[in-house]
Coordinates of C-alpha atoms in Angstrom, one line a residue:
X27 CA 99.5 144.9 107.8
X28 CA 101.3 148.4 106.2
X29 CA 104.6 146.5 106.3
X30 CA 102.8 143.2 104.6
X31 CA 101.5 145.7 102.1
X32 CA 104.9 147.7 101.4
X33 CA 107.2 144.9 100.9
X34 CA 103.9 143.7 98.2
X35 CA 104.9 146.9 96.4
X36 CA 108.2 146.8 96.5
X37 CA 108.2 143.1 95.2
X38 CA 105.9 144.5 92.0
X39 CA 107.8 147.4 91.1
X40 CA 111.1 145.3 91.0
X41 CA 108.8 142.7 89.1
X42 CA 107.4 145.3 86.5
X43 CA 111.4 147.0 86.5
X44 CA 112.8 143.5 85.3
X45 CA 110.2 142.7 82.6
X46 CA 111.1 146.1 81.4
X47 CA 114.7 145.7 81.6
X48 CA 114.7 142.3 79.7
X49 CA 114.5 143.5 76.4
X50 CA 117.4 146.6 76.6
X51 CA 119.8 146.2 75.3
X52 CA 122.7 147.8 77.9
X53 CA 123.3 146.2 81.2
X54 CA 122.8 148.5 84.0
X55 CA 125.9 147.9 86.3
X56 CA 124.4 147.7 90.2
X57 CA 126.7 146.6 93.2
X58 CA 124.2 143.7 94.3
X59 CA 122.9 141.0 92.5
X60 CA 118.8 140.0 92.7
X61 CA 117.1 136.7 92.2
X62 CA 113.4 136.8 92.6
X63 CA 110.5 134.8 91.6
X64 CA 107.2 133.6 92.1
X65 CA 106.2 129.4 92.3
X66 CA 102.9 128.4 91.0
X67 CA 101.3 125.3 93.6
X68 CA 103.9 125.1 96.1
X69 CA 105.2 122.9 97.9
X70 CA 107.0 124.6 100.4
X71 CA 107.1 127.9 101.9
X72 CA 110.2 128.4 100.7
X73 CA 113.3 128.3 97.8
X74 CA 116.5 127.3 99.2
X75 CA 119.8 129.1 97.1
X76 CA 122.9 127.2 97.4
X77 CA 126.3 128.1 96.0
X78 CA 129.7 126.4 95.4
X79 CA 130.7 126.2 98.8
X80 CA 128.4 124.8 100.2
X81 CA 126.2 127.6 101.9
X82 CA 123.1 127.7 101.6
X83 CA 120.2 130.2 101.9
X84 CA 116.8 130.0 102.7
X85 CA 114.5 132.5 101.1
X86 CA 110.5 132.7 102.8
X87 CA 107.8 133.1 100.3
X88 CA 105.1 136.0 100.7
X89 CA 101.6 135.5 100.7
X90 CA 101.3 135.9 96.4
X91 CA 103.9 133.1 96.6
X92 CA 106.9 135.2 95.6
X93 CA 110.2 136.2 96.9
X94 CA 112.8 138.3 96.4
X95 CA 116.3 138.0 97.4
X96 CA 119.5 140.2 97.4
X97 CA 122.6 138.8 97.3
X98 CA 125.6 140.8 98.7
X99 CA 129.5 139.8 97.7
X100 CA 128.5 136.9 94.9
X101 CA 130.9 134.8 93.7
X102 CA 130.2 134.7 90.4
X103 CA 129.1 131.7 88.6
X104 CA 126.8 128.5 88.8
X105 CA 124.5 127.8 91.9
X106 CA 121.5 125.3 92.8
X107 CA 118.0 126.6 93.1
X108 CA 116.0 124.1 94.8
X109 CA 111.7 124.1 96.3
X110 CA 111.3 121.1 97.5
X111 CA 111.4 117.7 96.1
X112 CA 113.4 119.6 92.6
X113 CA 116.5 121.5 92.1
X114 CA 117.7 123.1 88.5
X115 CA 120.9 125.3 88.6
X116 CA 120.9 129.3 87.6
X117 CA 123.8 131.0 86.4
X118 CA 124.6 134.7 88.7
X119 CA 126.5 136.7 87.8
X120 CA 127.2 140.3 89.3
X121 CA 124.6 143.2 88.2
X122 CA 122.0 140.7 87.5
X123 CA 118.5 141.5 88.4
X124 CA 116.8 137.8 88.1
X125 CA 113.1 137.0 87.7
X126 CA 111.9 133.3 87.7
X127 CA 108.6 131.6 87.2
X128 CA 107.9 128.1 87.4
X129 CA 105.1 125.6 88.5
X130 CA 105.6 123.1 90.6
X131 CA 103.3 120.4 88.1
X132 CA 106.0 120.8 85.1
X133 CA 109.1 122.0 87.0
X134 CA 111.4 122.1 84.9
X135 CA 109.5 122.2 81.6
X136 CA 107.8 125.5 83.2
X137 CA 110.6 127.1 84.0
X138 CA 111.2 130.7 82.1
X139 CA 113.1 133.7 83.6
X140 CA 113.2 137.6 82.9
X141 CA 115.1 140.6 83.7
X142 CA 118.7 141.4 83.8
X143 CA 120.8 137.9 83.2
X144 CA 117.6 136.0 82.0
X145 CA 118.9 135.4 78.3
X146 CA 121.6 132.9 79.2
X147 CA 119.8 131.1 81.7
X148 CA 117.1 130.3 79.5
X149 CA 119.0 129.3 77.3
X150 CA 120.8 127.1 79.8
X151 CA 116.7 125.4 80.8
X152 CA 115.9 125.2 76.7
X153 CA 119.2 123.5 76.1
X154 CA 118.9 121.2 79.8
X155 CA 115.2 119.7 78.2
X156 CA 116.4 119.5 74.4
X157 CA 119.4 117.2 76.2
X158 CA 116.9 115.2 78.1
X159 CA 115.0 114.8 75.3
X160 CA 117.8 113.5 73.3
X161 CA 118.9 111.3 75.7
X162 CA 116.1 109.4 76.1
X163 CA 115.7 108.6 72.1
X164 CA 119.4 107.8 72.2
X165 CA 118.7 105.5 75.1
X166 CA 115.8 104.1 73.3
X167 CA 117.1 103.6 69.5
X168 CA 120.6 105.7 69.5
X169 CA 122.8 103.1 70.8
X170 CA 122.1 100.7 68.3
X171 CA 123.3 102.9 65.4
X172 CA 126.6 101.9 63.9
X173 CA 129.9 103.9 64.9
X174 CA 129.8 105.8 61.7
X175 CA 125.6 106.5 61.7
X176 CA 126.0 107.4 65.3
X177 CA 128.5 109.7 64.8
X178 CA 126.5 111.2 62.2
X179 CA 123.2 111.4 64.2
X180 CA 124.7 113.1 66.5
X181 CA 126.9 116.4 64.6
X182 CA 123.0 116.7 62.9
X183 CA 122.0 117.6 66.3
X184 CA 124.6 119.3 67.8
X185 CA 124.4 121.9 64.7
X186 CA 121.7 123.8 65.6
X187 CA 122.5 123.8 69.4
X188 CA 126.1 125.4 67.8
X189 CA 123.6 128.3 65.5
X190 CA 121.3 128.9 69.0
X191 CA 124.7 129.9 70.7
X192 CA 126.2 131.7 68.8
X193 CA 123.1 133.4 67.5
X194 CA 122.9 134.5 71.6
X195 CA 126.2 135.2 71.9
X196 CA 125.7 137.5 68.2
X197 CA 122.6 139.3 69.5
X198 CA 123.0 139.9 73.1
X199 CA 126.5 140.7 75.3
X200 CA 127.5 138.0 77.2
X201 CA 130.2 137.3 80.0
X202 CA 132.9 135.6 79.3
X203 CA 132.3 133.2 81.6
X204 CA 128.2 133.4 80.8
X205 CA 129.8 132.6 77.1
X206 CA 131.9 129.5 78.2
X207 CA 129.1 127.9 80.3
X208 CA 126.8 128.1 76.9
X209 CA 128.8 126.5 75.2
X210 CA 130.4 124.0 77.8
X211 CA 126.6 123.1 78.3
X212 CA 126.1 121.6 74.5
X213 CA 129.8 120.6 74.2
X214 CA 129.6 118.6 77.2
X215 CA 126.5 116.6 76.9
X216 CA 127.9 115.7 72.7
X217 CA 130.7 114.5 74.2
X218 CA 129.3 112.6 76.8
X219 CA 126.8 110.8 74.4
X220 CA 130.0 109.8 72.3
X221 CA 131.5 108.1 75.9
X222 CA 127.6 106.5 76.8
X223 CA 127.5 105.0 73.2
X224 CA 131.1 103.2 73.7
X225 CA 130.4 102.3 77.1
X226 CA 127.6 100.1 76.1
X227 CA 129.0 99.2 72.8
X228 CA 131.9 97.4 74.5
X229 CA 129.4 95.9 77.1
X230 CA 128.1 94.0 73.9
X231 CA 130.8 93.9 71.6
X232 CA 134.2 93.7 74.1
X233 CA 137.1 94.6 72.3
X234 CA 135.9 94.6 68.6
X235 CA 134.5 97.6 69.1
X236 CA 137.7 99.7 69.4
X237 CA 138.3 98.4 65.7
X238 CA 135.0 99.7 65.2
X239 CA 135.5 103.6 65.9
X240 CA 136.6 106.2 63.5
X241 CA 140.2 107.4 65.0
X242 CA 138.8 110.7 65.6
X243 CA 136.0 109.3 67.8
X244 CA 137.8 110.3 70.7
X245 CA 139.9 113.5 69.9
X246 CA 137.7 115.3 72.0
X247 CA 139.3 113.9 75.2
X248 CA 143.1 115.8 73.7
X249 CA 141.3 118.7 74.3
X250 CA 139.4 117.9 78.1
X251 CA 140.0 120.1 81.1
X252 CA 139.5 118.5 84.8
X253 CA 140.4 121.4 86.6
X254 CA 138.0 123.1 84.7
X255 CA 137.3 125.5 88.3
X256 CA 134.4 127.4 86.5
X257 CA 132.8 124.1 85.3
X258 CA 132.3 122.0 88.1
X259 CA 128.9 123.0 89.1
X260 CA 127.4 122.8 85.3
X261 CA 125.3 119.3 84.5
X262 CA 127.0 118.5 81.3
X263 CA 130.0 118.9 82.4
X264 CA 129.8 117.1 85.6
X265 CA 128.1 113.8 83.7
X266 CA 131.0 114.0 80.9
X267 CA 133.6 113.4 84.1
X268 CA 131.8 110.5 85.3
X269 CA 131.6 108.2 82.0
X270 CA 134.4 109.4 80.9
X271 CA 136.2 107.9 84.1
X272 CA 134.1 105.0 83.5
X273 CA 135.8 104.1 80.2
X274 CA 138.6 105.2 81.1
X275 CA 138.7 103.0 84.1
X276 CA 138.1 99.7 81.8
X277 CA 140.5 100.8 78.8
X278 CA 143.9 102.1 78.4
X279 CA 145.2 105.2 75.8
X280 CA 145.0 102.4 72.7
X281 CA 141.3 101.0 73.7
X282 CA 142.3 98.1 75.0
X283 CA 140.9 96.4 77.6
X284 CA 142.3 96.3 81.0
X285 CA 141.5 92.8 82.4
X286 CA 140.9 93.3 86.0
X287 CA 140.1 89.9 88.6
X288 CA 136.2 91.8 89.5
X289 CA 134.7 94.8 90.0
X290 CA 135.8 95.8 93.1
X291 CA 139.3 95.9 91.7
X292 CA 137.5 98.2 88.7
X293 CA 136.6 100.7 91.1
X294 CA 139.8 101.0 93.0
X295 CA 142.1 101.7 90.1
X296 CA 139.1 104.1 89.1
X297 CA 139.3 106.0 92.1
X298 CA 143.1 105.9 91.5
X299 CA 142.5 106.5 88.1
X300 CA 140.8 110.3 89.3
X301 CA 143.5 110.3 92.1
X302 CA 146.1 111.0 89.3
X303 CA 144.4 113.2 86.6
X304 CA 142.1 115.8 88.8
X305 CA 144.0 118.3 91.3
X306 CA 140.1 120.1 91.9
X307 CA 139.4 119.3 95.1
X308 CA 135.5 120.1 94.6
X309 CA 136.1 118.1 91.2
X310 CA 137.5 115.2 92.9
X311 CA 135.7 114.7 96.0
X312 CA 132.5 115.2 93.6
X313 CA 133.9 112.1 91.4
X314 CA 135.1 110.0 94.4
X315 CA 131.8 110.4 96.3
X316 CA 130.1 108.6 93.3
X317 CA 132.0 106.7 92.1
X318 CA 132.1 105.1 96.0
X319 CA 128.4 106.1 96.3
X320 CA 127.8 103.4 93.1
X321 CA 129.4 100.7 94.4
X322 CA 128.1 101.0 97.8
X323 CA 124.5 100.9 96.4
X324 CA 125.3 98.0 94.1
X325 CA 128.0 96.1 96.4
X326 CA 126.9 92.1 96.8
X327 CA 128.3 92.2 100.3
X328 CA 129.6 94.0 102.8
X329 CA 133.7 92.4 102.6
X330 CA 133.7 93.8 99.0
X331 CA 131.5 97.3 100.4
X332 CA 134.4 98.0 102.9
X333 CA 137.1 97.6 100.9
X334 CA 136.0 100.1 98.6
X335 CA 135.0 102.6 101.5
X336 CA 138.1 102.3 103.1
X337 CA 140.1 103.4 99.6
X338 CA 137.9 106.2 99.5
X339 CA 138.2 107.5 102.4
X340 CA 142.1 107.5 102.4
X341 CA 141.3 109.2 99.1
X342 CA 138.8 111.9 99.7
X343 CA 139.6 114.7 101.7
X344 CA 136.0 115.9 102.1
X345 CA 134.9 115.2 105.9
X346 CA 130.7 115.4 104.9
X347 CA 130.8 113.4 102.0
X348 CA 133.2 110.5 104.0
X349 CA 130.8 111.3 106.9
X350 CA 127.4 110.3 104.9
X351 CA 129.5 107.5 103.3
X352 CA 130.0 106.0 106.4
X353 CA 126.8 105.9 107.7
X354 CA 125.6 104.9 103.6
X355 CA 127.8 101.9 104.4
X356 CA 125.9 101.2 107.6
X357 CA 122.4 101.2 105.9
X358 CA 123.5 99.1 103.2
X359 CA 125.0 96.0 105.5
X360 CA 121.8 96.5 107.2
X361 CA 119.8 95.7 104.4
X362 CA 121.4 92.4 103.0
X363 CA 119.2 89.2 102.5
X364 CA 117.7 87.5 105.5
X365 CA 118.3 90.3 107.8
X366 CA 114.9 92.1 109.7
X367 CA 113.4 95.1 107.1
X368 CA 114.4 97.8 109.7
X369 CA 111.3 99.3 111.2
X370 CA 109.6 102.8 110.0
X371 CA 106.5 104.2 110.4
X372 CA 104.0 105.4 108.4
X373 CA 101.0 107.2 107.6
X374 CA 97.2 105.3 106.1
X375 CA 95.1 107.4 103.7
X376 CA 93.0 107.2 107.4
X377 CA 95.3 109.7 108.5
X378 CA 96.4 106.9 111.2
X379 CA 100.2 106.0 112.0
X380 CA 101.2 102.3 111.4
X381 CA 104.0 100.2 111.5
X382 CA 105.3 99.1 108.2
X383 CA 106.1 95.1 110.0
X384 CA 102.0 95.7 110.1
X385 CA 101.6 95.1 106.4
X386 CA 103.9 91.7 106.7
X387 CA 100.5 90.0 105.7
X388 CA 101.4 88.1 102.7
X389 CA 103.5 85.3 101.6
X390 CA 106.1 88.3 99.7
X391 CA 105.2 92.0 100.3
X392 CA 107.1 94.5 97.7
X393 CA 107.6 98.0 98.7
X394 CA 107.9 100.4 96.6
X395 CA 108.2 104.1 96.7
X396 CA 107.1 107.2 94.4
X397 CA 107.0 111.6 94.5
X398 CA 104.6 113.1 93.2
X399 CA 107.0 115.4 91.0
X400 CA 107.4 112.9 88.9
X401 CA 103.5 112.0 87.5
X402 CA 105.1 110.1 84.0
X403 CA 107.2 107.6 86.9
X404 CA 104.7 107.0 89.7
X405 CA 101.4 106.6 87.3
X406 CA 104.0 104.1 85.5
X407 CA 104.5 102.6 89.1
X408 CA 101.0 102.0 90.2
X409 CA 100.0 100.6 86.8
X410 CA 103.0 98.4 86.8
X411 CA 102.5 97.5 90.6
X412 CA 99.1 96.7 89.6
X413 CA 99.5 93.8 87.0
X414 CA 102.3 92.4 88.8
X415 CA 99.9 91.7 92.2
X416 CA 96.8 90.2 89.5
X417 CA 99.4 87.7 88.1
X418 CA 101.1 86.9 91.5
X419 CA 98.2 87.3 94.5
X420 CA 100.8 85.7 97.0
X421 CA 102.6 89.5 96.7
X422 CA 101.3 92.3 98.2
X423 CA 102.5 95.4 96.3
X424 CA 102.5 98.4 99.1
X425 CA 103.4 102.1 97.8
X426 CA 105.3 104.8 99.8
X427 CA 105.2 108.4 99.1
X428 CA 108.3 109.7 99.6
X429 CA 107.7 113.5 99.9
X430 CA 108.2 115.5 103.0
X431 CA 105.2 117.6 104.2
X432 CA 103.1 116.5 101.1
X433 CA 100.2 114.1 103.2
X434 CA 97.2 116.9 101.6
X435 CA 98.7 116.6 98.4
X436 CA 99.2 112.6 98.6
X437 CA 95.9 112.0 99.1
X438 CA 94.3 114.6 96.8
X439 CA 96.5 112.8 93.9
X440 CA 95.9 108.9 95.3
X441 CA 92.4 110.2 95.5
X442 CA 92.4 110.9 91.6
X443 CA 93.6 108.2 90.2
X444 CA 91.3 106.1 92.4
X445 CA 94.5 103.8 93.1
X446 CA 93.7 101.3 96.1
X447 CA 93.8 102.9 99.2
X448 CA 94.6 99.9 101.6
X449 CA 98.2 99.4 100.0
X450 CA 98.7 103.4 99.2
X451 CA 101.0 104.5 103.2
X452 CA 103.4 108.3 102.9
X453 CA 106.3 107.8 105.0
X454 CA 105.9 109.8 108.3
X455 CA 109.8 111.1 107.7
X456 CA 110.2 110.9 105.1
X457 CA 114.3 111.6 105.2
X458 CA 115.3 109.9 107.7
X459 CA 112.9 106.3 106.4
X460 CA 114.5 107.1 103.1
X461 CA 118.5 106.9 104.1
X462 CA 117.4 103.8 105.9
X463 CA 115.9 102.2 103.3
X464 CA 118.8 103.5 101.1
X465 CA 116.0 104.9 99.1
X466 CA 118.2 106.6 96.1
X467 CA 116.6 104.7 92.7
X468 CA 113.0 105.5 92.1
X469 CA 112.3 102.4 90.6
X470 CA 113.9 100.4 93.7
X471 CA 111.5 97.9 94.6
X472 CA 112.5 95.6 98.4
X473 CA 110.9 92.5 98.9
X474 CA 110.6 90.9 102.1
X475 CA 108.6 87.6 103.5
X476 CA 105.8 87.6 106.2
X477 CA 108.2 87.7 108.7
X478 CA 109.7 90.8 107.9
X479 CA 113.3 89.2 107.0
X480 CA 114.6 90.4 104.0
X481 CA 114.3 89.2 100.3
X482 CA 116.0 91.3 98.1
X483 CA 116.9 95.3 99.2
X484 CA 117.5 96.4 96.1
X485 CA 115.6 95.2 92.6
X486 CA 113.7 97.6 90.1
X487 CA 110.4 97.5 89.4
X488 CA 111.1 98.4 85.9
X489 CA 114.1 95.9 85.3
X490 CA 113.4 93.1 82.8
X491 CA 114.2 90.6 85.1
X492 CA 112.2 91.6 88.2
X493 CA 108.9 89.5 87.1
X494 CA 111.8 86.8 86.4
X495 CA 112.6 87.2 90.1
X496 CA 109.1 87.4 91.5
X497 CA 108.7 83.6 89.6
X498 CA 111.9 82.1 91.6
X499 CA 110.9 84.0 95.4
X500 CA 107.4 82.9 94.9
X501 CA 108.7 79.4 94.4
X502 CA 110.6 78.9 97.2
X503 CA 108.1 80.6 99.1
X504 CA 105.5 78.3 98.4
X505 CA 107.6 75.2 99.2
X506 CA 108.6 77.1 102.3
X507 CA 104.7 77.1 103.0

C-alpha cells in the first residue's frame, strides 16, 4: 500500500513538472528521456513502445490508468506508441520529458502531449489529422479535377501548413532532426497526393494523362532521398514511397507506358525497381513486404502468388518478414474458392463457445468483421448488412468482432446499438483467427455455401460490385438447391 502511494506521488510530481515545463522556453538538459501519460477508457492495462530495431517495451498502467517510463541510451527518432488495437507515432529525443493523454473512444483525435518535447509531437498529430481529412476529400472529388485545378487546390492547402511549420520553428528551439521530421510530415503528404492523382487519372485516361500534366508536375521527384534513415518510420514518407514505386513501375522517366503481360510481371518488375534504387535495408525490406503482401492478398491463384513470393524471397533480407509472408501465402491458399473455410471458435452473446461451421444454416452465409476502435466503420457495416439481409433472405449476414480481450465492451456495444444478437459473435482467439482468415481489410466479407465451401473469401462489403456479386451467387445457389 505504501509502495503504491509512493509510486502515485512520484507520478503526480512528474505530471505537474511536465505541465509546468511545457511553457518554458529553455529546455532542461537531462541524461534520460521520460514518457508518461494517462489512458482514458483503456482497452488493456498496458501500452507498448517500439523502436526502429523492432525492440518493444511493455509498460503497465497503474490503478489510475497512468504510466511513466524512463528511457536510457535513447536513439533519437520516431517511435511507435501502441494501445491495442490503435497505434500512433511519437518523436523522442534525449532529454525529452513528455506526457500524453488520450481517450480510446477517439484515439487520434483526443491525443494531446504536454511537457518538454510536446510541441513537435502536437504539431505532428495535428498535421496527421489534417492530412487524413484532406485525403478523404481528395478521394471524393479532388481526383476528378483537371491537373491545373488539382495543383492549385493542393498548393492552397500546403501554404497554411508551411506557415504553421515556420511559426513553430521561429517561436521554439527545435533540433535539426525535429525540424526535418515535422517539415517532412507536411511535404511528403503533398507529394503523395500528386502520385495518387497521377495513378487515379492514369487508370482512367491511360497514356493521355501524361500529356495533360504540367512539365513541372513531378519536379519534386528530383530531390527525393530514397534512403533517408531519419525518416524511415515517418508515415508520410513511407506512404509516398509506396505510391511512387507503384507509378514508377508503370511508366518510364517520360511518363510513357511500360507494357506488361500481366500484374504478376509488373509486380516482379516493381520489386526489382525497388531493389535497384533503395539501399537502406529497413526501407527496402518494408517496401518489399508491402508490395508482396498486397499482391498475395489480391492474387487469383496459387501459381501467381507463389511466383511473386519466390521472387520476393530472393531479394529480401528480413527473415521475420519472410516467415510472415510464407505464412500468409499458405493461409491465402486455403481460402481459394471451393475449399472448406478453416474452422474457428466463436463466443456468442450468451458467453457460449461455438464452432463457425455451426452457422451454415442458409444457402449462403456472409461473414463480415469489425472492431470497436472504428465506430464509423462498424455502424456503417451493420447498416449495410441489415439492408442486404432484408433484400437477400437466402443470405445470413454474420458479424464477427475481432477485438482481443474486449468481451464486456463488445457486449455493451452490440446491446447499446440493439443489434440482432443471433447474428453477433466474437472470435475466441482473435489473433489466430484473423491470421487464418486473412482479415487485413476492415471491409472484407467471406461468403460460403451451406456446406461451408468458400464462394468468395475476399470481397468488399462497400464495393460497388458487391451487390452484383450477391445476385450472381444467389442465383447460382438457387439452381443447385
